[in-house]
CSV table of C-alpha atoms and ligand atoms in Angstrom, one decimal:
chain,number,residue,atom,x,y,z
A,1,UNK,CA,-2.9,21.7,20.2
A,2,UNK,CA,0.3,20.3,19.0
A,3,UNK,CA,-0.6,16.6,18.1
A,4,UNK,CA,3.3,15.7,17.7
A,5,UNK,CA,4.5,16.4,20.6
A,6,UNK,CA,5.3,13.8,23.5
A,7,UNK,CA,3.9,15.5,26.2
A,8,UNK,CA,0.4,16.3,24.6
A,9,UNK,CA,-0.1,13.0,23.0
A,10,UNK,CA,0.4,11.2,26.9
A,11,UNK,CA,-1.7,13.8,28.5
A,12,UNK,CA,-5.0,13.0,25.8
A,13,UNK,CA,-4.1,9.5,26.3
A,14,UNK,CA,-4.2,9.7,29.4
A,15,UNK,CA,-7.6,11.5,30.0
A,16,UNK,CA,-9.5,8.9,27.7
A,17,UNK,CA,-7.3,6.2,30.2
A,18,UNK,CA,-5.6,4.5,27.3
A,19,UNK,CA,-2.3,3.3,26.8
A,20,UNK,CA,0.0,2.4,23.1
A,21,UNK,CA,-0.9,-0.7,21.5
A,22,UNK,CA,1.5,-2.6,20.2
A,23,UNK,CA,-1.2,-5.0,18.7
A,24,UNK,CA,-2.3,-2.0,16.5
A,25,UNK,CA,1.1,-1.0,15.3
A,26,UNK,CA,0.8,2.4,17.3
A,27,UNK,CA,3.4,4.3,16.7
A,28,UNK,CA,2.7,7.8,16.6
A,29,UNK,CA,4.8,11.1,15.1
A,30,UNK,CA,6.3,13.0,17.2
A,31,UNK,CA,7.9,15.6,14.5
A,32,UNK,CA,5.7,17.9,13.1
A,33,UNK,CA,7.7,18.9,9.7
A,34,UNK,CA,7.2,14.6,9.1
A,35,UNK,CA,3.0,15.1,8.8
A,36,UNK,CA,3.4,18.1,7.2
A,37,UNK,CA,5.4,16.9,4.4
A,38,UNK,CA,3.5,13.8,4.4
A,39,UNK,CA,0.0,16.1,3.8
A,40,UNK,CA,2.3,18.3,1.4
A,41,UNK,CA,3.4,16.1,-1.2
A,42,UNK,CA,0.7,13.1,-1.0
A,43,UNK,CA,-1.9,15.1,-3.6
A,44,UNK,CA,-1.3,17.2,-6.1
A,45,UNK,CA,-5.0,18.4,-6.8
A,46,UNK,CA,-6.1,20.2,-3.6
A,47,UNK,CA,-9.4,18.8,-5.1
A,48,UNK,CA,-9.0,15.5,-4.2
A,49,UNK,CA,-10.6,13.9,-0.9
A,50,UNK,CA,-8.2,11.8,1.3
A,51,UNK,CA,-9.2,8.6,2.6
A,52,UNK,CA,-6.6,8.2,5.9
A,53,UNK,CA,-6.1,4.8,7.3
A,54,UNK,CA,-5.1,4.8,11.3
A,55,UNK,CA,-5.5,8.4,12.7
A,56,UNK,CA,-3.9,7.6,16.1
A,57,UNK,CA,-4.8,10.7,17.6
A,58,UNK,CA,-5.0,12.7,14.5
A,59,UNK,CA,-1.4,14.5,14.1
A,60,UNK,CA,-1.5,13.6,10.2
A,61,UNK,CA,-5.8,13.8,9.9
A,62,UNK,CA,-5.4,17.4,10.6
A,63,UNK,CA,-2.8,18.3,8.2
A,64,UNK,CA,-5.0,16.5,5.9
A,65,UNK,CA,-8.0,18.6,6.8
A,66,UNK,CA,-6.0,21.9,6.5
A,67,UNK,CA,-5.2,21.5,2.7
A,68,UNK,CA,-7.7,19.2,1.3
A,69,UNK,CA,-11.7,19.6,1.4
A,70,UNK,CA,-12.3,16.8,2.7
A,71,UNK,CA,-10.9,13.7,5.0
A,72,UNK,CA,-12.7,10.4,5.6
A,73,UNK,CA,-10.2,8.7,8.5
A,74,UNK,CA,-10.9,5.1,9.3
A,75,UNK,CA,-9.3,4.2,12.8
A,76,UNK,CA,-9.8,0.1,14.3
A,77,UNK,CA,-9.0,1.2,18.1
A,78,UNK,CA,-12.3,2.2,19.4
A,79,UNK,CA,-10.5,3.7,22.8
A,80,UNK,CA,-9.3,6.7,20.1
A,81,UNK,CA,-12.4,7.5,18.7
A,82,UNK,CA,-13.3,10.1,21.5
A,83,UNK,CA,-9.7,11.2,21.8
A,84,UNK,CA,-10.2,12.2,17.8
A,85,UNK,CA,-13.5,13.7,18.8
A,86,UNK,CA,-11.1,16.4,21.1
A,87,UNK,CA,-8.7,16.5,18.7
A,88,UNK,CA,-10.0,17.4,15.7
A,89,UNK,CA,-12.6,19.6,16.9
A,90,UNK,CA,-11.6,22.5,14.7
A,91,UNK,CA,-12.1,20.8,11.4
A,92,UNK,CA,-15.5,20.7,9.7
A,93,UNK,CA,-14.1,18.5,7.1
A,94,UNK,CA,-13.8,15.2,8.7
A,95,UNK,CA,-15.2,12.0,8.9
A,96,UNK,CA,-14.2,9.5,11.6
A,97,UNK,CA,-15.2,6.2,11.3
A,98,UNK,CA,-14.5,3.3,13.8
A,99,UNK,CA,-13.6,0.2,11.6
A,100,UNK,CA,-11.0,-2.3,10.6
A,101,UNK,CA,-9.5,-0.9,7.1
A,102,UNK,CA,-9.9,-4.4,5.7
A,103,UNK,CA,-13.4,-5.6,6.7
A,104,UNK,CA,-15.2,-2.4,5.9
A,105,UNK,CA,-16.6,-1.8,2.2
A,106,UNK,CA,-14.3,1.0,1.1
A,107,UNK,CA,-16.0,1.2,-2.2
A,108,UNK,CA,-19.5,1.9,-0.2
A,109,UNK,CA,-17.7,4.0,2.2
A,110,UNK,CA,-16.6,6.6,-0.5
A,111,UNK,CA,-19.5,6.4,-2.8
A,112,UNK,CA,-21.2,7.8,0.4
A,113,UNK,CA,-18.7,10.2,1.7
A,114,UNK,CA,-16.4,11.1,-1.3
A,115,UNK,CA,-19.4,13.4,-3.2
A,116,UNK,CA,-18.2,12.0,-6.0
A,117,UNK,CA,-14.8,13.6,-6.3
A,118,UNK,CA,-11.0,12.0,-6.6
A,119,UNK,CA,-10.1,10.1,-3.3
A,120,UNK,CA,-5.7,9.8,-2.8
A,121,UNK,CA,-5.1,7.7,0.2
A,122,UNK,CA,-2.7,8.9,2.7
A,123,UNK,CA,-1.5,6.7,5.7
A,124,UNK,CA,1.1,6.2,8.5
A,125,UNK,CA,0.6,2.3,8.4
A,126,UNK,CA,0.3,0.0,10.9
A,127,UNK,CA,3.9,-2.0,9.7
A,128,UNK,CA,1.9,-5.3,11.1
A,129,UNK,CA,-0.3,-5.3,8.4
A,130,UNK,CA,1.5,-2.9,5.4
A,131,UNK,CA,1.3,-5.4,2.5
A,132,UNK,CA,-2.4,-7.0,3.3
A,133,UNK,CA,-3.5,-3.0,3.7
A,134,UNK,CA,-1.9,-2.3,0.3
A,135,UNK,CA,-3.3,-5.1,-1.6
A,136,UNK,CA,-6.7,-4.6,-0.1
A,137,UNK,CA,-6.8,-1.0,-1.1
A,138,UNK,CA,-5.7,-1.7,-5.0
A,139,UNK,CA,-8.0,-4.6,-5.5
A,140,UNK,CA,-11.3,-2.8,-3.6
A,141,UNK,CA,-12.7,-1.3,-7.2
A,142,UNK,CA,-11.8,2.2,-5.9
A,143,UNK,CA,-9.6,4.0,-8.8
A,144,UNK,CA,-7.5,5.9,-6.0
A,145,UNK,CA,-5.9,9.1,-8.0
A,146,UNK,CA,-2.7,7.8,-5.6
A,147,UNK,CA,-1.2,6.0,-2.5
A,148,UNK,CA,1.2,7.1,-0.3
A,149,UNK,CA,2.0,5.7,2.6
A,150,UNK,CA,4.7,5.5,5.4
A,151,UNK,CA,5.9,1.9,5.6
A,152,UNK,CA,9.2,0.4,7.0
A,153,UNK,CA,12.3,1.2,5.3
A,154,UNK,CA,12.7,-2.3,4.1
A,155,UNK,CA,9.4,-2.5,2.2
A,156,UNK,CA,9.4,0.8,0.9
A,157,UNK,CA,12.9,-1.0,-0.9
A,158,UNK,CA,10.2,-3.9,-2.1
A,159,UNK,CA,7.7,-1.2,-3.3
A,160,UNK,CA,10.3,0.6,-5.3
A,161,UNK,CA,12.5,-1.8,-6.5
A,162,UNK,CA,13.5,-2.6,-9.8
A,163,UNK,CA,13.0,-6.0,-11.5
A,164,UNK,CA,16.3,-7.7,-10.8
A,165,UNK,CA,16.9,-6.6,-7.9
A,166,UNK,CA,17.5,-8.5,-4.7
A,167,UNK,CA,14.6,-6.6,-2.8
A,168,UNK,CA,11.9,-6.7,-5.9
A,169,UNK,CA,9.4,-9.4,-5.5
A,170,UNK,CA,5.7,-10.3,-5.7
A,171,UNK,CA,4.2,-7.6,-4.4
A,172,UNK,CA,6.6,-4.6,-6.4
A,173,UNK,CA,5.7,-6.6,-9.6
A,174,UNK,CA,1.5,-6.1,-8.0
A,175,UNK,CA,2.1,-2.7,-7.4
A,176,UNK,CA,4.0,-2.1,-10.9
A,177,UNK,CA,0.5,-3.5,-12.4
A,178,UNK,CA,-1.6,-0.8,-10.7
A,179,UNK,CA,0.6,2.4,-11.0
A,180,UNK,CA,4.2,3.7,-10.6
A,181,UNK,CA,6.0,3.7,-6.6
A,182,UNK,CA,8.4,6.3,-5.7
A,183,UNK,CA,10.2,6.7,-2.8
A,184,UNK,CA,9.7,10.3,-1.6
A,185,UNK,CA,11.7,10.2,1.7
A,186,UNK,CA,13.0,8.6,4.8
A,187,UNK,CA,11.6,8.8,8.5
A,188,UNK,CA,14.4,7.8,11.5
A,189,UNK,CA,12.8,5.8,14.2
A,190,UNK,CA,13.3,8.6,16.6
A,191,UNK,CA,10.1,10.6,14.8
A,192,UNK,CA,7.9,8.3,16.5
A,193,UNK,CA,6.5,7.6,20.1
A,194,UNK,CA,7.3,4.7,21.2
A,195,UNK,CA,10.0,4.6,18.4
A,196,UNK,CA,10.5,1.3,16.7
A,197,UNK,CA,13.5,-0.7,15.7
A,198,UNK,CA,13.6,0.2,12.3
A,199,UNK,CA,13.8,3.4,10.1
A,200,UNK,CA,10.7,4.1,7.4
A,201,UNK,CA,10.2,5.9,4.4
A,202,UNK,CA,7.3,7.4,2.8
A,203,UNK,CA,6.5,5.6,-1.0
A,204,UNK,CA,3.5,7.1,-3.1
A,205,UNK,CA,2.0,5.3,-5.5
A,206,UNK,CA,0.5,7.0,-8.5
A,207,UNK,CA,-2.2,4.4,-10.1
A,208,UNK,CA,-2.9,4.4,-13.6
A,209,UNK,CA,-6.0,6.3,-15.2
A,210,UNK,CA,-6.2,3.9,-17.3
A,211,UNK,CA,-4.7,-0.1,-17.3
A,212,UNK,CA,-1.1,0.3,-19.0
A,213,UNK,CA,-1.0,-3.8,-18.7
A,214,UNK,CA,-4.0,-6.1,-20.0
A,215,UNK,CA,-3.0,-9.4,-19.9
A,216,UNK,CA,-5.7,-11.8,-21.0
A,217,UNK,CA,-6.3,-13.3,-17.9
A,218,UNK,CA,-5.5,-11.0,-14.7
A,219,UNK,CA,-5.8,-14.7,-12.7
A,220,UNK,CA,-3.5,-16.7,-14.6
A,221,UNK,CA,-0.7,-13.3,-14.2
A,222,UNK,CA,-1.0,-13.3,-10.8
A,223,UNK,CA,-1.1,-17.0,-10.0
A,224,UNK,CA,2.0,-16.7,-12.2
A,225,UNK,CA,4.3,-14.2,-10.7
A,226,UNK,CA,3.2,-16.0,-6.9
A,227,UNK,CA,4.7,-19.1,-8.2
A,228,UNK,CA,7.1,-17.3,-9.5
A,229,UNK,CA,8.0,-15.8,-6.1
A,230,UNK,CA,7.2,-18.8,-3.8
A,231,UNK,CA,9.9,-20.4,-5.2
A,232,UNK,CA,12.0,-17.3,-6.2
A,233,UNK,CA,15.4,-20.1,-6.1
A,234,UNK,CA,13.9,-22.2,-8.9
A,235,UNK,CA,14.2,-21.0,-12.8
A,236,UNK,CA,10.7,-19.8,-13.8
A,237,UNK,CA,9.9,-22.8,-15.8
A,238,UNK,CA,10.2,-25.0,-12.6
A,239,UNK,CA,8.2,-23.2,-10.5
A,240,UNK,CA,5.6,-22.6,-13.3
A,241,UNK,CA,5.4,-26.1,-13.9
A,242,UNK,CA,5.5,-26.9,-10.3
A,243,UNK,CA,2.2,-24.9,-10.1
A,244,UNK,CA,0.4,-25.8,-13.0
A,245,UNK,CA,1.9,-29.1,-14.6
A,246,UNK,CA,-0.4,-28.2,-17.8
A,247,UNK,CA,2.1,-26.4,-18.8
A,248,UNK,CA,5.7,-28.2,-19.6
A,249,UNK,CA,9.2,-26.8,-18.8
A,250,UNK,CA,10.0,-26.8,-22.6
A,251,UNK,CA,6.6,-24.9,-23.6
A,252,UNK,CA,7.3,-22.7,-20.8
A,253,UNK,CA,11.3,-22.0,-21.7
A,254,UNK,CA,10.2,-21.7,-25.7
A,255,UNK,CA,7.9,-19.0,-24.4
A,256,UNK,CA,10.5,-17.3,-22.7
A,257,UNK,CA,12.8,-17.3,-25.6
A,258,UNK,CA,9.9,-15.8,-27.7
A,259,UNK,CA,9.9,-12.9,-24.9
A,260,UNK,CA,14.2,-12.7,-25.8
A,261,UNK,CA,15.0,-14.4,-22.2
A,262,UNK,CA,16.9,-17.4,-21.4
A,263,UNK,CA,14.6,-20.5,-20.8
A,264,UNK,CA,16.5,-20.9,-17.8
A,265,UNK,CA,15.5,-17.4,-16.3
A,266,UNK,CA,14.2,-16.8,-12.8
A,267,UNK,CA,11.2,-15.1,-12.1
A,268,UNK,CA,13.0,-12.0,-10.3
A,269,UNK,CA,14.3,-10.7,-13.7
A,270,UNK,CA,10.6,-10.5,-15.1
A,271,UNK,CA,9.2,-7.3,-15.0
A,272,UNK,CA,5.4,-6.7,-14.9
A,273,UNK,CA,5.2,-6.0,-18.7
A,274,UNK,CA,7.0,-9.5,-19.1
A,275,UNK,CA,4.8,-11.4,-16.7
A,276,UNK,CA,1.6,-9.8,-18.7
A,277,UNK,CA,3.1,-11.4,-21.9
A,278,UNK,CA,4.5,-14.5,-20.4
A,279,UNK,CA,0.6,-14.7,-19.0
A,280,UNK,CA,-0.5,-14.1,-22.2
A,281,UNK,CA,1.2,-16.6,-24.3
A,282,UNK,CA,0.3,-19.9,-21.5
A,283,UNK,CA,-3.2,-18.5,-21.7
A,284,UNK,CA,-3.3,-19.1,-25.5
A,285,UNK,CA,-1.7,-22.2,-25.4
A,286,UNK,CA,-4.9,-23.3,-22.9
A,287,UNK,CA,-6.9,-21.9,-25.3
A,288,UNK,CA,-6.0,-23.8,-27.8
A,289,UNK,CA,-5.9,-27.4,-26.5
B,301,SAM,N1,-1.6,8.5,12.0
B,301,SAM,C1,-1.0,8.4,13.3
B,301,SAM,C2,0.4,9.0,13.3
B,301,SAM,O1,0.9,9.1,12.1
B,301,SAM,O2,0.9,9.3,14.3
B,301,SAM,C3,-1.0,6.9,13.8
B,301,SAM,C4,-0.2,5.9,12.9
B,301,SAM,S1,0.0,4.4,13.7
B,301,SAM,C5,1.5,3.9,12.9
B,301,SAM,C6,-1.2,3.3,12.9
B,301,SAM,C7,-2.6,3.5,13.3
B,301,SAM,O3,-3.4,2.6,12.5
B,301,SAM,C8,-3.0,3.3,14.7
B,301,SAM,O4,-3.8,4.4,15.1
B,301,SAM,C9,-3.8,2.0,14.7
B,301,SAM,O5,-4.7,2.0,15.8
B,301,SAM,C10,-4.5,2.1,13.4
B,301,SAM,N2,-4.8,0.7,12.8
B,301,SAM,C11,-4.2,-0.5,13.0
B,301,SAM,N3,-4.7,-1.4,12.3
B,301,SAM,C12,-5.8,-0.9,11.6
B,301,SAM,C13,-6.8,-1.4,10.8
B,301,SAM,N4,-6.8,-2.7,10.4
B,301,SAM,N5,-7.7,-0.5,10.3
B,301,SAM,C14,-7.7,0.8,10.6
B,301,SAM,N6,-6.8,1.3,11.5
B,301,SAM,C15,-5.8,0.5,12.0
């Protein structure tokens, strides 16, 4: 059965009586070579166990299951799960399970169904709740070997952009932290049924074995780079300060000096290396009063 084609994906819909929702973000691929790729290049150990957010009706799940031993797909929309049960018939290798990405225990989930091997995740994301998803999935406790995901054009930009950059901002510098996002390629609107307004592109994110950044207090770096970004118009030492008043404009621009930056900087030029040591030196300075 081909899962990407127009026709086919109405017809199952239309057996198990139900209809697109928007709510969900459902828009499905209607281009085969797009799932293909997506399965091709999201791994590179065919050892590796996928965990697939939002099946649809499984166009991308059985890719998944073709190359990898093992897929655990969880999929919110309860009207699919007996559409998947048709679908994916064939495959041996997969695990359906009918709940919201970010209210079940993923850690639980795999420590059950992963037998213990390397999980990658691999997704065609609902665009109505990419960055919660994302940030969910690298703060769960799972070490995920990688990440890849289809996203909208405009925040695969955010994910992949460098510090500086008009498009880089809290979350690039929170993905920078956990691993290293490329852009692998771009999807047109027309690969999807019903096609959105805006082009995506597929990013993967390749986490770190091990932590490359270890700032003294993970807390104080991310409370720093939000206020950094809440008030990305303001020079870092005003939004800092306007955050956490313990610590001054002048401590927090002598800091920045002692990093080689103006004291005037704004937070956009701060990579996550810089934001690590910035973190480190205000967490000293607490220390030590
Ligand atoms: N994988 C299919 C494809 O590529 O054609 C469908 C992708 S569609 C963009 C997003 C899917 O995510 C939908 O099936 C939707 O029901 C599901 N979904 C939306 N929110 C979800 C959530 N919070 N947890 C799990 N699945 C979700």
């Amino acid at each position: 059965m081909d899962l990407c084609n127009p026709k086919i994906i109405k017809e199952v819909m239309s057996a198990a009586k139900i209809t697109f929702r928007h709510d969900l973000g459902q828009n499905f691929l209607i281009k085969r070579e797009i799932p293909e790729r997506i399965a091709d290049e999201c791994c590179d150990s065919e050892d590796t166990v996928i965990l697939e957010i939002g099946p649809g009706i499984g166009c991308l799940t059985k890719e998944l299951c073709e190359r990898y031993p093992k897929v655990i797909a969880v999929e919110i929309d309860k009207g699919l799960i007996p559409v998947l049960g048709v679908t994916l018939a064939d495959y041996a290798n997969v695990t359906v399970v009918n709940s919201d990405i970010m209210k079940i225990d993923i850690k639980e989930l795999l420590e059950r169904e992963a037998e213990g091997k390397e999980v990658a995740v691999c997704a065609n994301l609902p665009y109505y709740i990419t960055t919660p998803i994302l940030m969910h999935l690298l703060e769960c406790g799972v070490k995920f070997s990688s990440i890849t995901v289809m996203v909208q054009n405009e925040v695969a930009e955010r994910l992949t952009a460098p510090a500086g950059d008009s498009e880089y901002g809290a979350i690039t510098a929170a993905i920078a932290y956990y691993g290293e996002a490329r852009r692998l390629f771009g999807v047109p609107a027309g690969c999807f049924m019903p096609a959105p307004k805006v082009n995506s592109a597929v990013v993967r994110i390749d986490l770190y074995k091990t932590p490359k950044y270890q700032p003294k207090s993970e807390k104080l770096m991310f409370g720093l780079i939000r206020a950094a970004f809440d008030m990305r118009r303001k020079t870092l030492p005003n939004a800092i300060n306007a955050k956490y008043p313990e610590f001054s404009k002048p401590l927090i621009g002598e800091c920045l000096q002692g990093l080689g930056y103006p004291e005037n900087i704004r937070g956009e030029r701060l990579d996550i290396s810089a934001f690590s040591s910035l973190s480190d030196m205000l967490y000293e300075y607490k220390s030590s009063t």
